[in-house]
Short mmCIF file of C-alpha atoms in Angstrom, two decimals:
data_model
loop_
_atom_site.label_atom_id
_atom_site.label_comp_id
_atom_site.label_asym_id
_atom_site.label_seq_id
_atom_site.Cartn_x
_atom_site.Cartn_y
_atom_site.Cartn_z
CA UNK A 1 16.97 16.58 4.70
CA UNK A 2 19.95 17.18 2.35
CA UNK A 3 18.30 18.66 -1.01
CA UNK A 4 21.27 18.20 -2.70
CA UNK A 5 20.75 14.37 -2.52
CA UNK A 6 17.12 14.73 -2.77
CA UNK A 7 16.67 16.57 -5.65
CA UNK A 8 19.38 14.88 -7.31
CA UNK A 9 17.06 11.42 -7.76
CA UNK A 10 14.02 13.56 -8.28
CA UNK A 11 15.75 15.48 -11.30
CA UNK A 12 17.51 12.74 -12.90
CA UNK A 13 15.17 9.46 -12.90
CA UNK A 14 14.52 9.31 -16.28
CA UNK A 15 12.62 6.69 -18.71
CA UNK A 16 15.19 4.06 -19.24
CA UNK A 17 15.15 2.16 -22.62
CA UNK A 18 18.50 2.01 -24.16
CA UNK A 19 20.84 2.05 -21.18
CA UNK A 20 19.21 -1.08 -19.59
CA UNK A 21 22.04 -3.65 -19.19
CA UNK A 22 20.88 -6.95 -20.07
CA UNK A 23 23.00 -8.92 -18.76
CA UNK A 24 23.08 -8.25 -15.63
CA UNK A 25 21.46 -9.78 -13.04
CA UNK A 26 18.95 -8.20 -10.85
CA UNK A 27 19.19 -9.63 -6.81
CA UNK A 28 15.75 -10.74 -5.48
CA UNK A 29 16.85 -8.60 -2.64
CA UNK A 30 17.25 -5.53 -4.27
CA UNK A 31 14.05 -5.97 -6.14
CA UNK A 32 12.22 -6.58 -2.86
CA UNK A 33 13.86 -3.78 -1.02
CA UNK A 34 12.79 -1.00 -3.76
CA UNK A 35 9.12 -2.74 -3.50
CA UNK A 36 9.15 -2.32 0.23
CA UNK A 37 9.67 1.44 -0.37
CA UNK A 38 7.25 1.28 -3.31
CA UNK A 39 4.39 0.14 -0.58
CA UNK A 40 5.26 3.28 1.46
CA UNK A 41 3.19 5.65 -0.72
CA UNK A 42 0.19 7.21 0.54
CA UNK A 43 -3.22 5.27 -1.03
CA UNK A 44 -6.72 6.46 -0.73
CA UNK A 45 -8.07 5.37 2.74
CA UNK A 46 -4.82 3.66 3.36
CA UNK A 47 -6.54 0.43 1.42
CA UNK A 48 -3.43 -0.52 -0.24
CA UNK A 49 -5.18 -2.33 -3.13
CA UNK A 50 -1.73 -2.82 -4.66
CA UNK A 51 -0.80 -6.24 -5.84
CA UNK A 52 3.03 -6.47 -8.00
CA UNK A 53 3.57 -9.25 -10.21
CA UNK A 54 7.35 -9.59 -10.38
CA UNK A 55 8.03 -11.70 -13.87
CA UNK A 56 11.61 -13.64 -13.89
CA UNK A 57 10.57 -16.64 -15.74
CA UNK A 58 12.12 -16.51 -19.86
CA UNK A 59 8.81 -18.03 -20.95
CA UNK A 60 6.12 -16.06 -19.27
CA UNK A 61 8.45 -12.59 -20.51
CA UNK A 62 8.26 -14.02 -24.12
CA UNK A 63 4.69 -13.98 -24.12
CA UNK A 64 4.39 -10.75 -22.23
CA UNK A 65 6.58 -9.84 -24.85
CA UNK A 66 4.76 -10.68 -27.79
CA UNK A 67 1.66 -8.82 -26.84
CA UNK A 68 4.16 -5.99 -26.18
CA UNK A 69 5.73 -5.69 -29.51
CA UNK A 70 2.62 -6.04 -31.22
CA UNK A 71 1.10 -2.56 -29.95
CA UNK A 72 4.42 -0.76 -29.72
CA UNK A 73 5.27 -1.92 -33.49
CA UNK A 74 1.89 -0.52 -34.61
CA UNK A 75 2.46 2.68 -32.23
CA UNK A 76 5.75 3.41 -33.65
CA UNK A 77 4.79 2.42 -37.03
CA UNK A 78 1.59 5.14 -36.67
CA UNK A 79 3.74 7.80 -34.81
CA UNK A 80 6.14 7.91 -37.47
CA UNK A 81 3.82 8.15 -40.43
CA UNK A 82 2.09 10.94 -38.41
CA UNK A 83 5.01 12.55 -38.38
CA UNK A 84 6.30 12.29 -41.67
CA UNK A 85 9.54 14.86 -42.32
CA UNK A 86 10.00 16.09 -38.50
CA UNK A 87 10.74 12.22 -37.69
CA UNK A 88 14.46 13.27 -38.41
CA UNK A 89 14.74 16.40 -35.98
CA UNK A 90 17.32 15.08 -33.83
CA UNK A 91 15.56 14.78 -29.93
CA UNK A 92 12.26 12.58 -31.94
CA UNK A 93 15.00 10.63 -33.97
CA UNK A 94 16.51 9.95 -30.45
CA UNK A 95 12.94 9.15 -28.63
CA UNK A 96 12.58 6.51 -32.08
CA UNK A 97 15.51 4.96 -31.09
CA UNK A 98 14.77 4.52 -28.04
CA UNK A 99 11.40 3.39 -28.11
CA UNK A 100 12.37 0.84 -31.17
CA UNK A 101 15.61 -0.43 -29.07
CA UNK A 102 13.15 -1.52 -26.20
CA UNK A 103 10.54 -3.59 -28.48
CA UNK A 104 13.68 -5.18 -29.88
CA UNK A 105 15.49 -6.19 -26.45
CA UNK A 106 11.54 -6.47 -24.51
CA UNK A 107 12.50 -9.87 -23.92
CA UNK A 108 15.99 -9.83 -22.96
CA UNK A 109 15.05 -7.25 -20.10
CA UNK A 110 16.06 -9.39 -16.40
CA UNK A 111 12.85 -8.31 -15.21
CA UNK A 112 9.53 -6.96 -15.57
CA UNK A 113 6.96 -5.90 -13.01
CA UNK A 114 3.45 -5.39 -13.78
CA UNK A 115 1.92 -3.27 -10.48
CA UNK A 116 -1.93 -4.07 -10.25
CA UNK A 117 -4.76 -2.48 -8.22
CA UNK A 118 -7.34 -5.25 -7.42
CA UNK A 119 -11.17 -3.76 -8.58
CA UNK A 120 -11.71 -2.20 -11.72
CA UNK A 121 -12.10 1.78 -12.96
CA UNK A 122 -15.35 2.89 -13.67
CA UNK A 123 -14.40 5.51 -16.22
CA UNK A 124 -15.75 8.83 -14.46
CA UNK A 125 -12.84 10.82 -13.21
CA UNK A 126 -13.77 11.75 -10.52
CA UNK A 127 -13.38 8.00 -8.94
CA UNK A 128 -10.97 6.71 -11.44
CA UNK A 129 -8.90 9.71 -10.54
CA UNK A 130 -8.40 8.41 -6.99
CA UNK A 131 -8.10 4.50 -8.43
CA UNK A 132 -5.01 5.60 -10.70
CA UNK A 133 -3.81 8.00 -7.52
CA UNK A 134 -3.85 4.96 -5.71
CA UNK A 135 -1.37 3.23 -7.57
CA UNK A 136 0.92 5.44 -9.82
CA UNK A 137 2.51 7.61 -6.43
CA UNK A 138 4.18 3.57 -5.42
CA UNK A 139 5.06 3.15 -9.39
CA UNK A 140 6.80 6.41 -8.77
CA UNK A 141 8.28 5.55 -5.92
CA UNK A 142 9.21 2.17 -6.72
CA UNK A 143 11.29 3.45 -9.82
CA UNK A 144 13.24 6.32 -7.52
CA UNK A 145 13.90 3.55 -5.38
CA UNK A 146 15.60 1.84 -8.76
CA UNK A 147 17.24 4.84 -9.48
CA UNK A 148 19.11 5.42 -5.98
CA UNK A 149 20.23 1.34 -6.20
CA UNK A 150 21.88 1.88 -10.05
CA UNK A 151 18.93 0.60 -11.59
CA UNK A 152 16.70 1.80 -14.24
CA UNK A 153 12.74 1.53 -15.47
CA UNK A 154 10.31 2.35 -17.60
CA UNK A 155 6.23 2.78 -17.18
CA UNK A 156 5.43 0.80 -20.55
CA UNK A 157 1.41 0.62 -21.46
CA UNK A 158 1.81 -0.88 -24.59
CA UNK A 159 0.49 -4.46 -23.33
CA UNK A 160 -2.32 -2.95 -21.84
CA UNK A 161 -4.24 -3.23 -25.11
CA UNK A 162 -4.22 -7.46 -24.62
CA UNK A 163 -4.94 -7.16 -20.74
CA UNK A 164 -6.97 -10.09 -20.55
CA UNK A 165 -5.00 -12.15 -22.57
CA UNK A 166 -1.83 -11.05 -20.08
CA UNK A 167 -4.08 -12.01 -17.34
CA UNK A 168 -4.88 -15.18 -18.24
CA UNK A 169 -1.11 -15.36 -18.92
CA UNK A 170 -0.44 -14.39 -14.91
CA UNK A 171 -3.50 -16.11 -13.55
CA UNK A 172 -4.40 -12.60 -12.75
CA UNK A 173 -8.51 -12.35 -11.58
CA UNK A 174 -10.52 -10.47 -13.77
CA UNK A 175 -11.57 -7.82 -11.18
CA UNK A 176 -7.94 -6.98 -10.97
CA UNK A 177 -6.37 -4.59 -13.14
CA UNK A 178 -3.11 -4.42 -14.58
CA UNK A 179 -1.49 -0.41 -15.14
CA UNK A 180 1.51 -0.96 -16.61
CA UNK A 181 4.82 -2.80 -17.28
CA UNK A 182 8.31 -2.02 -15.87
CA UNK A 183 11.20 -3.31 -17.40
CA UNK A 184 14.08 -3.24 -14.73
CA UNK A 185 17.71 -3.68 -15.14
CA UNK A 186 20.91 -2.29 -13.86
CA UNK A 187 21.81 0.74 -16.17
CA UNK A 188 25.12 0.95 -18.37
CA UNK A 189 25.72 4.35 -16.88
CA UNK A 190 26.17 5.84 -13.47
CA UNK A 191 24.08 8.96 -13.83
CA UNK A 192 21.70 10.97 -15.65
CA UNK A 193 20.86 14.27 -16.10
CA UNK A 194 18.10 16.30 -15.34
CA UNK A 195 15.51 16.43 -18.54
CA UNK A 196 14.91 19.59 -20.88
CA UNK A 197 11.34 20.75 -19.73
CA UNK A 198 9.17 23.47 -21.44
CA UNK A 199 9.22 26.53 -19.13
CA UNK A 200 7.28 26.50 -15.27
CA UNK A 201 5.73 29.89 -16.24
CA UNK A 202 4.30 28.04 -19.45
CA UNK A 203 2.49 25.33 -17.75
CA UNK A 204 1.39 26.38 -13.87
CA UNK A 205 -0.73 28.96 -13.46
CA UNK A 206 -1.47 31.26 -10.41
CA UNK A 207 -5.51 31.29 -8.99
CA UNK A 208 -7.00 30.72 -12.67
CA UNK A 209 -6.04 29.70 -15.99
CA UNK A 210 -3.38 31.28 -17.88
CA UNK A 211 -2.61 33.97 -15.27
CA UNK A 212 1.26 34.18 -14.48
CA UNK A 213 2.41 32.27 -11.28
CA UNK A 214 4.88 35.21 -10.23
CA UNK B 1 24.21 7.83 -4.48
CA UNK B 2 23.16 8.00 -0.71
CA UNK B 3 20.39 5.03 -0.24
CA UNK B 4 20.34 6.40 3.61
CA UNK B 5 19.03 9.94 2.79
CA UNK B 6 16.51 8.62 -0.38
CA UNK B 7 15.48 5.87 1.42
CA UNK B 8 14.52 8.30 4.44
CA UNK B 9 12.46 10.65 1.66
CA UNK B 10 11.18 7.61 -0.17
CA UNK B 11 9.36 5.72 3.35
CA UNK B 12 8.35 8.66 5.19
CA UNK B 13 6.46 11.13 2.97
CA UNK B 14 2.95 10.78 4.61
CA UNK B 15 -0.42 12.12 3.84
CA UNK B 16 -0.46 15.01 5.91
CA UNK B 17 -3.44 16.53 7.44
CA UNK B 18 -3.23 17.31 11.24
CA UNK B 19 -0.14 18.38 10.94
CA UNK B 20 -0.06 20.88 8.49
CA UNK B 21 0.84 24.72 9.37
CA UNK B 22 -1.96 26.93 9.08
CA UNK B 23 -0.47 29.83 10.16
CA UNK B 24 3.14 29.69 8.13
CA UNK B 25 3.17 30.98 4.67
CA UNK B 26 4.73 29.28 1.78
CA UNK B 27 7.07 31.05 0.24
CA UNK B 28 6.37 31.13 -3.92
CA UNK B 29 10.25 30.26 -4.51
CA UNK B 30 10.03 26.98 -2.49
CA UNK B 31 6.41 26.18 -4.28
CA UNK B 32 8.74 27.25 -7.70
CA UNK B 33 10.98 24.68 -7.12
CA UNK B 34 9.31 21.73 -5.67
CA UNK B 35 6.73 22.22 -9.10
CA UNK B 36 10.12 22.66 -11.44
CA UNK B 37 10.93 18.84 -9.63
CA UNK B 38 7.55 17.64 -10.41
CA UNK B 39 8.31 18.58 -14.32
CA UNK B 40 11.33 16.16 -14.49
CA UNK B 41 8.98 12.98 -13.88
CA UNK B 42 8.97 11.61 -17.18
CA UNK B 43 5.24 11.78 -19.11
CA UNK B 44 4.00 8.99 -21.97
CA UNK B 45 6.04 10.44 -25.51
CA UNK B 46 7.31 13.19 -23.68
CA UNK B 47 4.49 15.03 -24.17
CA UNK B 48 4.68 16.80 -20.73
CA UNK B 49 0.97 17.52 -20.67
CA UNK B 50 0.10 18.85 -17.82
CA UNK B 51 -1.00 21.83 -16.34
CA UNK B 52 -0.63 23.22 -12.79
CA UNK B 53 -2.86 25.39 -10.74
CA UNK B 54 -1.86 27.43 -7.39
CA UNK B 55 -4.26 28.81 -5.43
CA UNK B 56 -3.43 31.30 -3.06
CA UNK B 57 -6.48 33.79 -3.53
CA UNK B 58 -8.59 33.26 -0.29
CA UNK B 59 -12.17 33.97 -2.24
CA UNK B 60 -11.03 30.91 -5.09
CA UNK B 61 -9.71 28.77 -1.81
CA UNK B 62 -13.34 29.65 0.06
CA UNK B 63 -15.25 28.26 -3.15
CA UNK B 64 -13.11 25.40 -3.70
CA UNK B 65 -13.23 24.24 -0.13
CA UNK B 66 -17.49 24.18 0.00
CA UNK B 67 -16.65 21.51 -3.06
CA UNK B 68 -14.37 20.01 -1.40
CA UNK B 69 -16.65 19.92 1.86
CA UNK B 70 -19.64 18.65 0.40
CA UNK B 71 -18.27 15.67 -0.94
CA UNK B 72 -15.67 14.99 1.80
CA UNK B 73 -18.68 14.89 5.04
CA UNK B 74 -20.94 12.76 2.72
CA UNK B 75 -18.28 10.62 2.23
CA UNK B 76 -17.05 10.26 5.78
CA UNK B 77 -20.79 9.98 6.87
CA UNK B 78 -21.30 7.01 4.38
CA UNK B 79 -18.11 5.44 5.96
CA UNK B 80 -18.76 5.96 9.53
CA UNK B 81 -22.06 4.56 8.93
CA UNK B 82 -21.12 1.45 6.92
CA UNK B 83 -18.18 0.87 9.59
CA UNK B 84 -20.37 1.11 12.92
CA UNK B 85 -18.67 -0.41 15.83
CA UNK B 86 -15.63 -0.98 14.17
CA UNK B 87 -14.82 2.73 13.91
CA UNK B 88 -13.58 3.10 17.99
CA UNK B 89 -10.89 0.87 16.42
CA UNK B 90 -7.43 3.03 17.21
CA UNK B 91 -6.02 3.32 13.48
CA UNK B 92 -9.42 3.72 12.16
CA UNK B 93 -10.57 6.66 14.86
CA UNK B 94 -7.18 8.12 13.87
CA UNK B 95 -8.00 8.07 10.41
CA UNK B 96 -11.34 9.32 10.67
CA UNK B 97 -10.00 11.79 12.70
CA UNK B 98 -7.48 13.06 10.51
CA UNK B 99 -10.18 13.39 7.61
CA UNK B 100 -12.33 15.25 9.67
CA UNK B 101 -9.67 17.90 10.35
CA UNK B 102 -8.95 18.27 6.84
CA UNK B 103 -12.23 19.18 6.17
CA UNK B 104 -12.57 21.52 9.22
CA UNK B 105 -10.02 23.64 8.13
CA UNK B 106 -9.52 23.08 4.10
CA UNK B 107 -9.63 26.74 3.26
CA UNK B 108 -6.87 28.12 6.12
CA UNK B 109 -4.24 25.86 4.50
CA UNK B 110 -1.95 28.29 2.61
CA UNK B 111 -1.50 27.06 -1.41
CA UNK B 112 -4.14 24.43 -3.30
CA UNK B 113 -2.01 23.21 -6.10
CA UNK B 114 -4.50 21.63 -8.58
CA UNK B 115 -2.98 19.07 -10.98
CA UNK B 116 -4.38 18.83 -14.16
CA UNK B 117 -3.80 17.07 -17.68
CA UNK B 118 -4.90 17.99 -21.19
CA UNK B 119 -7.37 15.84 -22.58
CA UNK B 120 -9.87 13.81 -20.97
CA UNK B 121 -9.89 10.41 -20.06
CA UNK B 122 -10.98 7.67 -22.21
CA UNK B 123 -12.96 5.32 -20.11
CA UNK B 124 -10.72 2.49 -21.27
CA UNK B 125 -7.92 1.18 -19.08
CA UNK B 126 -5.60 0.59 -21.63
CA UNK B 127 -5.32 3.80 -22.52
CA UNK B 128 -6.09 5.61 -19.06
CA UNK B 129 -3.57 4.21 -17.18
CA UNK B 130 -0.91 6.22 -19.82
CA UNK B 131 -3.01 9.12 -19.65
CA UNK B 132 -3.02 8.86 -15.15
CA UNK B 133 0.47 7.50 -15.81
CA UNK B 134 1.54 10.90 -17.37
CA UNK B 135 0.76 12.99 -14.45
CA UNK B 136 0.97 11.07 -10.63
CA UNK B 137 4.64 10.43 -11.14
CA UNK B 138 4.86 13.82 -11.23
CA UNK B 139 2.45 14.79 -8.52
CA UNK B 140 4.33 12.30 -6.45
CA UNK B 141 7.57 14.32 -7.22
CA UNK B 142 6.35 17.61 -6.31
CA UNK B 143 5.06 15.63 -2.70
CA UNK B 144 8.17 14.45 -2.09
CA UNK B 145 9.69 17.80 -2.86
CA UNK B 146 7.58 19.07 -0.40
CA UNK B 147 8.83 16.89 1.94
CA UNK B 148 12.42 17.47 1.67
CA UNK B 149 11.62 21.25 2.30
CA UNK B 150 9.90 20.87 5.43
CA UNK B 151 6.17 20.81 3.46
CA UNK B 152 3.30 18.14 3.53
CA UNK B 153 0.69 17.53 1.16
CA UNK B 154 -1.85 15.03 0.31
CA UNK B 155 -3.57 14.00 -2.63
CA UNK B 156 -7.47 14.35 -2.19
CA UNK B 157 -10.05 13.92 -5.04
CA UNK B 158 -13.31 14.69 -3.28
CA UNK B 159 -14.01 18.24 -5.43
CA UNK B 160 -13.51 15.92 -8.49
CA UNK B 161 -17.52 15.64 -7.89
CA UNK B 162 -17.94 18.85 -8.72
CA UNK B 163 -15.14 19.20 -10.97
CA UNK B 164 -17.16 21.48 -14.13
CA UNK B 165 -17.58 23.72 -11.04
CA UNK B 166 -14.67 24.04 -9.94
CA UNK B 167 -13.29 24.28 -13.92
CA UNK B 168 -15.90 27.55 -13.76
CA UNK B 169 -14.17 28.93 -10.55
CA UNK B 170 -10.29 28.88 -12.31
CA UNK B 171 -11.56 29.18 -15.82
CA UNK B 172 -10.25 25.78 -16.67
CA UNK B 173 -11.26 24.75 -20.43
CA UNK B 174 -13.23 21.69 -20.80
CA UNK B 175 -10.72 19.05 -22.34
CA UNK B 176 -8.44 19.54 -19.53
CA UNK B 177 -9.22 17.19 -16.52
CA UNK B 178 -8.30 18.01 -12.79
CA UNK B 179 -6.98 14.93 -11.31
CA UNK B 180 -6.72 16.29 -7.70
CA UNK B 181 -6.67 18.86 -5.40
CA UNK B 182 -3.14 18.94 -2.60
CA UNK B 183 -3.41 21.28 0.21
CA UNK B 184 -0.06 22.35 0.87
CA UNK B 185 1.88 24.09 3.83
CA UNK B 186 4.57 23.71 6.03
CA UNK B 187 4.12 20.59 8.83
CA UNK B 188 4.01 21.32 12.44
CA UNK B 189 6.86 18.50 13.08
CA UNK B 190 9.99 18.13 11.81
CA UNK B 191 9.89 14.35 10.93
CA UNK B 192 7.41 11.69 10.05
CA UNK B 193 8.40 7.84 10.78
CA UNK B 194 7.36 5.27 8.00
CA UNK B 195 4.24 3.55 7.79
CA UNK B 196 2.72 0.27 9.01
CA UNK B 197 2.31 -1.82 5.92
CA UNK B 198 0.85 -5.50 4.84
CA UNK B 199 3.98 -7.71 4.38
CA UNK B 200 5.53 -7.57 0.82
CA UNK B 201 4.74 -11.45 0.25
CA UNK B 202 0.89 -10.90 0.69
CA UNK B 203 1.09 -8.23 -2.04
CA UNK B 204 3.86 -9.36 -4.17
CA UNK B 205 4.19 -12.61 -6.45
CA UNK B 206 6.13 -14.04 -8.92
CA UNK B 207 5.73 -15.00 -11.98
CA UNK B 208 1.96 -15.86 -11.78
CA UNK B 209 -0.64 -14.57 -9.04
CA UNK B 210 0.06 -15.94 -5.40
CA UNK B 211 3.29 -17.74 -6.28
CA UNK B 212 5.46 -16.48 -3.22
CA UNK B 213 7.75 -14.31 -4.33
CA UNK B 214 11.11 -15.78 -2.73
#
């Protein structure tokens, strides 16, 4: 397989907020194409339990919306009063932005998809662990495939905190549940680049904790 | 960039089992690189959380793998009981098959890499799914990594049973959570072909649940 390619998309498919064009449309076929290779990803016992609700309609993303901007308003609002003085160091000024410019536009955004894994968790780990593995590896691989078509994402929680009021939006069943919400668009710019990340010797370890990996 | 090549990557990373090399070592450079790819998923604020154990020591591997075997026969002999008849069924005996290897020979593959995430889960979806959110994009990097090099992998949460054990056998501290355990070697074929799924419109609506999506 040619790395060069490969390695490319894995390095440079970044969270995509304020490069999202808006008004753009996004084809049906792409969409279904990169959800085609999103249902490629392993899932425990091969049960795909996935279910993707793709939301086009401007009314149903104006409600999604509103639950939305009501947590990420308070998150930002709590983040930033947390943080007091260091708000202004220039890459959390930037993540700010970013974060603010995507409550603002939520509702412009062509399209959102909210992936769902039918059953609940139970919250132990040690299940829920396979329950989210079941799901998040096609999220993944749902956004790559974005990424390699010249469009962009973003896994949003935010909305998360109203799930059963963006159920009853979706007509989603109650023993369903809702991980997330992608906003997808075409991005303004061709490429990315690969993100600044802390050190691998900092954060992998070789046979036990804290021991150096080479 | 080249949808032919990422597309390829994207449909045909597998869960491995049967056909992982037991014999070929894994050079540290390649593991170095495929986890340096796993960094650049993004993670919820940034916050690039996780944590990343390799296991190459064969007394750590021995005591992970009775975990990992404990909970893995149970588990298949739960299955192949509930299943009955139903389990001469081709893709099911396959399955079955392939989980049974796995647990054969868990502690000949070469490298565990252990996932992990500081904190611990809440119990409450809405904020779960960030906190799983923040780490299988990135496990699902390092897999596909894998793949590109020639590797296979596959997620498996059976020793997450155990998981203050195995926490004591790698001196993990107790607010970080192991969200996995990926045997990883080189695969004993050069290619894997993409997998039978359920058609996109069974899984996939719009703009409500079971609206077709096109």
């Amino acid at each position: 397989m040619d790395t060069s390619v490969t390695d490319h998309l894995l390095s440079t498919t970044r969270a995509v907020r304020r490069k999202l064009d808006l008004d753009r449309p996004v084809e049906p076929e792409v969409l279904d194409e990169c959800l085609r290779l999103a249902l490629q990803a392993p899932t425990p016992g091969n049960q795909q339990a996935w279910r993707w609700l793709v939301v086009r309609d401007q009314e149903v993303k104006d409600r999604l919306s509103e639950l939305f901007r009501r947590v990420g308003k308070a998150y930002l609002e709590a983040n930033a009063a947390a943080l007091g003085e260091a708000i202004t160091e220039p890459s959390v000024a930037r993540a700010f932005a970013s974060g603010q410019h995507l409550i603002d536009v939520i509702d412009r955004v062509p399209v959102f998809v909210i992936p769902c894994l039918t059953g609940r968790p139970s919250g132990d780990n040690a299940t829920d662990a396979a329950f989210y593995g079941g799901i998040f590896p096609a999220v993944w691989n749902f956004q790559l495939a974005l990424r390699s078509r010249g469009l962009g994402s973003t896994l949003t929680t935010y909305h998360l905190t109203h799930e059963a009021e963006a159920a009853e939006i979706l007509g989603i069943p109650s023993d369903v549940t809702q991980v997330g919400l992608l906003p997808v668009a075409y991005t303004t710019v061709p490429d990315f680049k690969p993100a600044a990340r802390v050190p691998l010797s900092e954060v992998a370890y070789l046979d036990g904790w804290g021991n150096a990996l080479s």
